[in-house]
Every structure is written in C-alpha cells, then in structure tokens.
Amino acid sequence: MTVAAAPARFTGRTALLTAAASGIGAATARRLAAEGASVLVTDVDVEGAHRVAEEIRAEGRQARDLPLDVTSPTQWAAAVAEAESWTGRLDVLHLNAGRNLPGAAHELDDAGWHDQLRLSLDSVFYGVRAAVPLLRTARGAVVITSSVHAAVGFKGFPAYAAAKGGIDALVRQLAVEYGGQIRFNAVLPGAVVTALWAQTPSEYKVQTIGRTPVGRLGVPEDIAASVAFLASEDASFITGQNLLVDGGRSISSQE
C-alpha cells in the first residue's frame, strides 16, 4: 500500500518497530518511512517483515527487516545493535507485539495466562531495557500499542486486559524514570480491521459500528497516524499518556 506524502518529521531519524509484518505495525512502518525515517521492520514473521521492507524500499525510502522474537532479551540486544550498526542511532521505538486469547478467568490455564503477559507486557520491558542507551543519546520517543481493553472491561479477556493495563501503568512509570531524556506514550486502539477482525462475524462488526460514535471500524492507518504524532516533535510536551484511538467507543453509552 502506497502512503501519501506526509510532513518529513522523521528525516535523519531511525525507528525500530515490532510486530511490523502486518496490521498496525506495518502501517506504522510505512507512515514513519513516508515521513523520512529509516525503519527497521521486525517480526517473527520473517517473510512478512521482508515484504513490508521491500515495499518501503520500492518507494525510494529506507528500510531493513530483521527477525525478532520480542520475548527474547538476547534477540532484543541484537536488534538494537542492528539499528546502531545501520545508522548509528535509534530515535523511535514502536512496541506493537501482543496476543489476545479469549477465555474467562476460570477457563484460562497457566500457560495461556503467562503466554499473553509475556508477549504483550514482558516484551515491552525487554525492548525498553535494550534500547534505553541509544534512545537517551537521541532524546528519543517510545510509543507502545496498548488497547481499549486497558480502559474498559470486556467479558472473556482477563489476561489481555491485565497485560494492556500493565502497559498503561508502565508508560507512566517510564515517563517519570526517564523524564527529560526519553518520552513514553501509548495508543489504545479500539476495533481496528486487522487479520483478527477479518475473522469476526459480520453481525458483531455491525453491532460494534453501531456502538461507535464515528460510525465505522478503525483501520491500521488510523493508529499509525497517532503513533507518528506521539513519536514526533509535535508531541514534544507529551509524555506518560495513554491515548484512546477508538472512534469514541469507550465513551459511548450505546448498547
């Protein structure tokens, strides 16, 4: 997908994005590249990450792809080293990995609980820990993909909600910890049409649209625009915030 010309807010900057082979991550990689960033596209989906990077390069922009299991501290160290070797810097870190396995608390086994927390929350800690030295030097920005589940309860998602709620608290903590050096913010997407939503029954989609004030589902580009804003100098006075990007669903009383 070709991204229209955008302000060059990231010229000369380097961004590392996780879970960027598709969906929100891929859209954000394209958006940041369109605004001048050199983007390091990472994912466990090696072929998908390579495809996204190739598409970006085909448009005359800078991109590399790299396999990354975000639950591996060793692979995180290698990914950050790759960014430093490539451009000598790291300005933007977009932490986008997560997993949502439905099931009420009494239906969820230990493995399911820990798997979701490890991929959605532990990975954020590992990524930040690895990237802090370079981000400090660049006075960079971290944007994490949280979820509306961190702000509103939905039946059947205890582990996912706990992980995303943990992200929101961690964003505030990190913003205080590294204030004046690195900015930390999160986006909380609502119903966004990704591969997961493609499998959602049409009836549920219609119900969701009916409960969303803007009258539509989101698309990955909606979230990418918000990530780009929070990562840019336009948001230089914003840190420790959790931005709901849900078309108003979380503030609607419609049932």
mmCIF file of C-alpha atoms in Angstrom:
data_model
loop_
_atom_site.group_PDB
_atom_site.id
_atom_site.type_symbol
_atom_site.label_atom_id
_atom_site.label_comp_id
_atom_site.label_asym_id
_atom_site.label_seq_id
_atom_site.Cartn_x
_atom_site.Cartn_y
_atom_site.Cartn_z
ATOM 1 C CA MET A 1 0.000 0.000 0.000
ATOM 2 C CA THR A 2 1.423 3.396 -1.012
ATOM 3 C CA VAL A 3 1.393 6.075 1.674
ATOM 4 C CA ALA A 4 0.695 9.617 0.517
ATOM 5 C CA ALA A 5 3.348 12.269 1.008
ATOM 6 C CA ALA A 6 3.476 13.499 4.586
ATOM 7 C CA PRO A 7 5.458 16.107 6.523
ATOM 8 C CA ALA A 8 9.074 14.987 6.855
ATOM 9 C CA ARG A 9 9.045 14.937 10.652
ATOM 10 C CA PHE A 10 11.452 11.999 10.873
ATOM 11 C CA THR A 11 14.135 12.887 8.336
ATOM 12 C CA GLY A 12 17.503 11.671 9.605
ATOM 13 C CA ARG A 13 15.902 9.541 12.310
ATOM 14 C CA THR A 14 15.779 5.792 12.832
ATOM 15 C CA ALA A 15 12.774 3.815 14.032
ATOM 16 C CA LEU A 16 12.553 0.209 15.195
ATOM 17 C CA LEU A 17 9.108 -1.372 15.044
ATOM 18 C CA THR A 18 7.950 -4.734 16.394
ATOM 19 C CA ALA A 19 5.212 -6.986 15.021
ATOM 20 C CA ALA A 20 5.540 -4.924 11.854
ATOM 21 C CA ALA A 21 4.899 -7.606 9.231
ATOM 22 C CA SER A 22 1.209 -6.717 9.035
ATOM 23 C CA GLY A 23 -1.602 -4.679 10.545
ATOM 24 C CA ILE A 24 -0.809 -1.731 12.792
ATOM 25 C CA GLY A 25 2.930 -2.381 12.798
ATOM 26 C CA ALA A 26 3.187 -2.462 9.012
ATOM 27 C CA ALA A 27 1.034 0.649 8.641
ATOM 28 C CA THR A 28 3.218 2.484 11.143
ATOM 29 C CA ALA A 29 6.417 1.415 9.384
ATOM 30 C CA ARG A 30 5.044 2.799 6.133
ATOM 31 C CA ARG A 31 3.906 6.025 7.800
ATOM 32 C CA LEU A 32 7.223 6.718 9.513
ATOM 33 C CA ALA A 33 9.154 5.894 6.341
ATOM 34 C CA ALA A 34 6.912 8.233 4.362
ATOM 35 C CA GLU A 35 7.849 10.959 6.839
ATOM 36 C CA GLY A 36 11.555 10.379 6.299
ATOM 37 C CA ALA A 37 12.547 7.758 8.873
ATOM 38 C CA SER A 38 14.876 4.839 8.273
ATOM 39 C CA VAL A 39 12.733 1.978 9.569
ATOM 40 C CA LEU A 40 13.838 -1.356 10.967
ATOM 41 C CA VAL A 41 10.898 -3.705 10.406
ATOM 42 C CA THR A 42 10.958 -6.632 12.858
ATOM 43 C CA ASP A 43 8.698 -9.632 13.387
ATOM 44 C CA VAL A 44 8.761 -13.380 13.953
ATOM 45 C CA ASP A 45 7.029 -13.496 10.558
ATOM 46 C CA VAL A 46 10.281 -13.214 8.621
ATOM 47 C CA GLU A 47 8.707 -13.281 5.164
ATOM 48 C CA GLY A 48 6.093 -10.705 6.106
ATOM 49 C CA ALA A 49 8.669 -8.325 7.574
ATOM 50 C CA HIS A 50 10.817 -8.683 4.456
ATOM 51 C CA ARG A 51 7.822 -7.960 2.235
ATOM 52 C CA VAL A 52 6.960 -4.767 4.119
ATOM 53 C CA ALA A 53 10.570 -3.568 3.992
ATOM 54 C CA GLU A 54 10.751 -4.327 0.266
ATOM 55 C CA GLU A 55 7.579 -2.331 -0.370
ATOM 56 C CA ILE A 56 9.023 0.634 1.504
ATOM 57 C CA ARG A 57 12.317 0.448 -0.384
ATOM 58 C CA ALA A 58 10.419 0.234 -3.669
ATOM 59 C CA GLU A 59 9.021 3.682 -2.876
ATOM 60 C CA GLY A 60 12.533 5.068 -2.537
ATOM 61 C CA ARG A 61 12.602 5.049 1.247
ATOM 62 C CA GLN A 62 14.951 3.466 3.765
ATOM 63 C CA ALA A 63 14.019 0.141 5.376
ATOM 64 C CA ARG A 64 15.578 -3.046 6.666
ATOM 65 C CA ASP A 65 13.925 -6.158 8.045
ATOM 66 C CA LEU A 66 15.054 -8.352 10.900
ATOM 67 C CA PRO A 67 13.651 -11.439 12.654
ATOM 68 C CA LEU A 68 12.782 -10.623 16.260
ATOM 69 C CA ASP A 69 11.148 -12.699 18.975
ATOM 70 C CA VAL A 70 10.209 -9.907 21.382
ATOM 71 C CA THR A 71 10.181 -12.328 24.331
ATOM 72 C CA SER A 72 13.929 -12.942 23.909
ATOM 73 C CA PRO A 73 16.307 -10.481 25.630
ATOM 74 C CA THR A 74 19.147 -11.862 23.508
ATOM 75 C CA GLN A 75 17.311 -11.096 20.275
ATOM 76 C CA TRP A 76 16.439 -7.646 21.582
ATOM 77 C CA ALA A 77 20.117 -6.896 22.119
ATOM 78 C CA ALA A 78 20.818 -7.993 18.554
ATOM 79 C CA ALA A 79 18.007 -5.842 17.134
ATOM 80 C CA VAL A 80 19.203 -2.697 18.879
ATOM 81 C CA ALA A 81 22.764 -3.453 17.767
ATOM 82 C CA GLU A 82 21.479 -3.754 14.185
ATOM 83 C CA ALA A 83 19.900 -0.304 14.388
ATOM 84 C CA GLU A 84 23.124 1.178 15.734
ATOM 85 C CA SER A 85 25.237 -0.563 13.087
ATOM 86 C CA TRP A 86 22.917 0.620 10.308
ATOM 87 C CA THR A 87 22.508 4.328 11.091
ATOM 88 C CA GLY A 88 24.361 4.889 14.344
ATOM 89 C CA ARG A 89 21.237 5.903 16.232
ATOM 90 C CA LEU A 90 17.745 5.000 17.441
ATOM 91 C CA ASP A 91 15.130 7.732 17.756
ATOM 92 C CA VAL A 92 11.782 5.921 17.802
ATOM 93 C CA LEU A 93 10.771 2.594 19.282
ATOM 94 C CA HIS A 94 7.286 1.316 18.482
ATOM 95 C CA LEU A 95 6.409 -1.696 20.642
ATOM 96 C CA ASN A 96 3.437 -3.325 18.974
ATOM 97 C CA ALA A 97 3.520 -7.051 19.794
ATOM 98 C CA GLY A 98 0.689 -8.744 21.649
ATOM 99 C CA ARG A 99 -1.635 -11.709 21.780
ATOM 100 C CA ASN A 100 -5.325 -11.940 22.593
ATOM 101 C CA LEU A 101 -6.610 -15.412 23.506
ATOM 102 C CA PRO A 102 -10.234 -15.189 24.648
ATOM 103 C CA GLY A 103 -11.361 -17.086 27.717
ATOM 104 C CA ALA A 104 -12.868 -16.240 31.095
ATOM 105 C CA ALA A 105 -10.561 -16.493 34.107
ATOM 106 C CA HIS A 106 -11.887 -19.919 35.139
ATOM 107 C CA GLU A 107 -11.314 -21.200 31.584
ATOM 108 C CA LEU A 108 -7.748 -19.919 31.216
ATOM 109 C CA ASP A 109 -4.870 -22.243 32.095
ATOM 110 C CA ASP A 110 -1.494 -21.134 33.413
ATOM 111 C CA ALA A 111 0.164 -21.376 30.022
ATOM 112 C CA GLY A 112 -2.457 -19.171 28.362
ATOM 113 C CA TRP A 113 -2.191 -16.549 31.100
ATOM 114 C CA HIS A 114 1.596 -16.367 31.076
ATOM 115 C CA ASP A 115 1.825 -16.528 27.282
ATOM 116 C CA GLN A 116 -0.286 -13.394 26.879
ATOM 117 C CA LEU A 117 1.553 -11.463 29.589
ATOM 118 C CA ARG A 118 4.944 -12.497 28.247
ATOM 119 C CA LEU A 119 4.202 -11.402 24.690
ATOM 120 C CA SER A 120 2.235 -8.241 25.481
ATOM 121 C CA LEU A 121 3.923 -6.940 28.655
ATOM 122 C CA ASP A 122 7.267 -8.630 29.302
ATOM 123 C CA SER A 123 8.291 -7.812 25.737
ATOM 124 C CA VAL A 124 7.840 -4.099 26.456
ATOM 125 C CA PHE A 125 10.231 -4.306 29.396
ATOM 126 C CA TYR A 126 12.810 -6.223 27.359
ATOM 127 C CA GLY A 127 12.604 -3.776 24.470
ATOM 128 C CA VAL A 128 12.874 -0.674 26.610
ATOM 129 C CA ARG A 129 15.756 -2.090 28.641
ATOM 130 C CA ALA A 130 17.713 -2.885 25.474
ATOM 131 C CA ALA A 131 17.010 0.407 23.728
ATOM 132 C CA VAL A 132 17.413 2.948 26.546
ATOM 133 C CA PRO A 133 21.112 3.739 25.897
ATOM 134 C CA LEU A 134 20.547 4.659 22.243
ATOM 135 C CA LEU A 135 17.241 6.390 22.917
ATOM 136 C CA ARG A 136 18.835 8.516 25.633
ATOM 137 C CA THR A 137 21.541 9.682 23.246
ATOM 138 C CA ALA A 138 18.933 10.626 20.632
ATOM 139 C CA ARG A 139 16.450 12.033 23.192
ATOM 140 C CA GLY A 140 14.021 9.681 21.517
ATOM 141 C CA ALA A 141 10.455 8.513 21.933
ATOM 142 C CA VAL A 142 8.775 5.208 22.697
ATOM 143 C CA VAL A 143 5.192 4.512 21.659
ATOM 144 C CA ILE A 144 3.546 1.301 22.826
ATOM 145 C CA THR A 145 0.422 -0.299 21.401
ATOM 146 C CA SER A 146 -1.906 -0.906 24.325
ATOM 147 C CA SER A 147 -5.658 -1.447 23.878
ATOM 148 C CA VAL A 148 -9.082 -0.149 24.778
ATOM 149 C CA HIS A 149 -9.182 -3.296 26.937
ATOM 150 C CA ALA A 150 -6.937 -1.433 29.388
ATOM 151 C CA ALA A 151 -9.663 1.164 29.929
ATOM 152 C CA VAL A 152 -12.944 -0.739 29.506
ATOM 153 C CA GLY A 153 -13.932 -4.231 30.613
ATOM 154 C CA PHE A 154 -14.994 -6.812 28.017
ATOM 155 C CA LYS A 155 -16.048 -10.304 29.011
ATOM 156 C CA GLY A 156 -13.579 -13.079 28.318
ATOM 157 C CA PHE A 157 -10.244 -11.244 28.161
ATOM 158 C CA PRO A 158 -8.621 -11.248 31.641
ATOM 159 C CA ALA A 159 -5.005 -11.848 30.614
ATOM 160 C CA TYR A 160 -5.119 -9.450 27.683
ATOM 161 C CA ALA A 161 -6.685 -6.723 29.837
ATOM 162 C CA ALA A 162 -4.138 -7.292 32.595
ATOM 163 C CA ALA A 163 -1.237 -7.054 30.153
ATOM 164 C CA LYS A 164 -2.541 -3.906 28.495
ATOM 165 C CA GLY A 165 -3.389 -2.316 31.839
ATOM 166 C CA GLY A 166 0.162 -3.089 32.916
ATOM 167 C CA ILE A 167 1.455 -1.282 29.848
ATOM 168 C CA ASP A 168 -0.511 1.832 30.741
ATOM 169 C CA ALA A 169 0.933 1.892 34.259
ATOM 170 C CA LEU A 170 4.429 1.175 32.944
ATOM 171 C CA VAL A 171 4.174 4.077 30.486
ATOM 172 C CA ARG A 172 3.613 6.474 33.374
ATOM 173 C CA GLN A 173 6.458 4.977 35.391
ATOM 174 C CA LEU A 174 8.927 5.082 32.498
ATOM 175 C CA ALA A 175 7.968 8.658 31.626
ATOM 176 C CA VAL A 176 8.914 9.690 35.148
ATOM 177 C CA GLU A 177 12.023 7.490 35.241
ATOM 178 C CA TYR A 178 13.474 8.914 32.023
ATOM 179 C CA GLY A 179 11.896 12.371 32.015
ATOM 180 C CA GLY A 180 13.908 14.866 30.001
ATOM 181 C CA GLN A 181 15.695 12.043 28.182
ATOM 182 C CA ILE A 182 13.076 9.785 26.551
ATOM 183 C CA ARG A 183 9.344 10.281 26.090
ATOM 184 C CA PHE A 184 6.973 7.349 26.648
ATOM 185 C CA ASN A 185 3.363 7.175 25.475
ATOM 186 C CA ALA A 186 0.849 4.527 24.441
ATOM 187 C CA VAL A 187 -2.001 4.301 21.961
ATOM 188 C CA LEU A 188 -5.102 2.349 22.930
ATOM 189 C CA PRO A 189 -6.777 1.122 19.729
ATOM 190 C CA GLY A 190 -10.412 0.138 19.699
ATOM 191 C CA ALA A 191 -11.928 -2.045 16.987
ATOM 192 C CA VAL A 192 -9.401 -1.945 14.144
ATOM 193 C CA VAL A 193 -9.726 -4.023 10.978
ATOM 194 C CA THR A 194 -6.698 -6.323 11.082
ATOM 195 C CA ALA A 195 -6.315 -10.009 10.239
ATOM 196 C CA LEU A 196 -8.010 -10.905 13.533
ATOM 197 C CA TRP A 197 -11.041 -8.766 12.758
ATOM 198 C CA ALA A 198 -11.313 -10.275 9.292
ATOM 199 C CA GLN A 199 -12.477 -13.445 11.048
ATOM 200 C CA THR A 200 -15.088 -11.641 13.164
ATOM 201 C CA PRO A 201 -18.751 -12.434 12.358
ATOM 202 C CA SER A 202 -20.444 -9.741 10.299
ATOM 203 C CA GLU A 203 -23.200 -9.356 12.888
ATOM 204 C CA TYR A 204 -20.675 -8.433 15.580
ATOM 205 C CA LYS A 205 -18.984 -5.938 13.261
ATOM 206 C CA VAL A 206 -22.324 -4.257 12.603
ATOM 207 C CA GLN A 207 -23.053 -4.110 16.351
ATOM 208 C CA THR A 208 -19.651 -2.603 17.048
ATOM 209 C CA ILE A 209 -20.063 0.048 14.369
ATOM 210 C CA GLY A 210 -23.462 0.901 15.834
ATOM 211 C CA ARG A 211 -21.869 1.498 19.228
ATOM 212 C CA THR A 212 -19.042 3.623 17.844
ATOM 213 C CA PRO A 213 -19.827 7.364 17.549
ATOM 214 C CA VAL A 214 -17.753 7.933 14.395
ATOM 215 C CA GLY A 215 -19.809 5.224 12.677
ATOM 216 C CA ARG A 216 -17.077 2.920 11.396
ATOM 217 C CA LEU A 217 -14.365 0.497 12.424
ATOM 218 C CA GLY A 218 -10.805 1.720 12.579
ATOM 219 C CA VAL A 219 -8.086 0.829 10.089
ATOM 220 C CA PRO A 220 -4.368 0.340 10.852
ATOM 221 C CA GLU A 221 -3.559 3.714 9.279
ATOM 222 C CA ASP A 222 -5.665 5.433 11.978
ATOM 223 C CA ILE A 223 -3.375 4.031 14.643
ATOM 224 C CA ALA A 224 -0.231 4.665 12.601
ATOM 225 C CA ALA A 225 -1.117 8.362 12.389
ATOM 226 C CA SER A 226 -1.449 8.538 16.163
ATOM 227 C CA VAL A 227 1.843 6.711 16.714
ATOM 228 C CA ALA A 228 3.593 9.077 14.303
ATOM 229 C CA PHE A 229 2.219 12.090 16.152
ATOM 230 C CA LEU A 230 3.292 10.851 19.580
ATOM 231 C CA ALA A 231 6.746 9.911 18.287
ATOM 232 C CA SER A 232 7.276 13.276 16.597
ATOM 233 C CA GLU A 233 8.422 16.638 17.890
ATOM 234 C CA ASP A 234 4.823 17.792 17.531
ATOM 235 C CA ALA A 235 4.274 15.879 20.775
ATOM 236 C CA SER A 236 7.452 17.069 22.497
ATOM 237 C CA PHE A 237 5.477 18.194 25.568
ATOM 238 C CA ILE A 238 3.510 14.940 25.848
ATOM 239 C CA THR A 239 4.766 12.007 27.897
ATOM 240 C CA GLY A 240 3.299 9.373 30.180
ATOM 241 C CA GLN A 241 -0.034 9.433 28.354
ATOM 242 C CA ASN A 242 -2.355 6.687 27.142
ATOM 243 C CA LEU A 243 -4.275 7.880 24.094
ATOM 244 C CA LEU A 244 -7.548 6.163 23.243
ATOM 245 C CA VAL A 245 -7.938 5.802 19.470
ATOM 246 C CA ASP A 246 -11.279 4.026 19.296
ATOM 247 C CA GLY A 247 -13.713 6.199 17.394
ATOM 248 C CA GLY A 248 -15.347 7.123 20.683
ATOM 249 C CA ARG A 249 -16.487 3.590 21.549
ATOM 250 C CA SER A 250 -15.197 3.793 25.114
ATOM 251 C CA ILE A 251 -17.191 6.944 25.899
ATOM 252 C CA SER A 252 -20.417 5.828 24.230
ATOM 253 C CA SER A 253 -23.440 4.742 26.250
ATOM 254 C CA GLN A 254 -24.933 2.906 23.258
ATOM 255 C CA GLU A 255 -25.645 -0.777 23.982
#
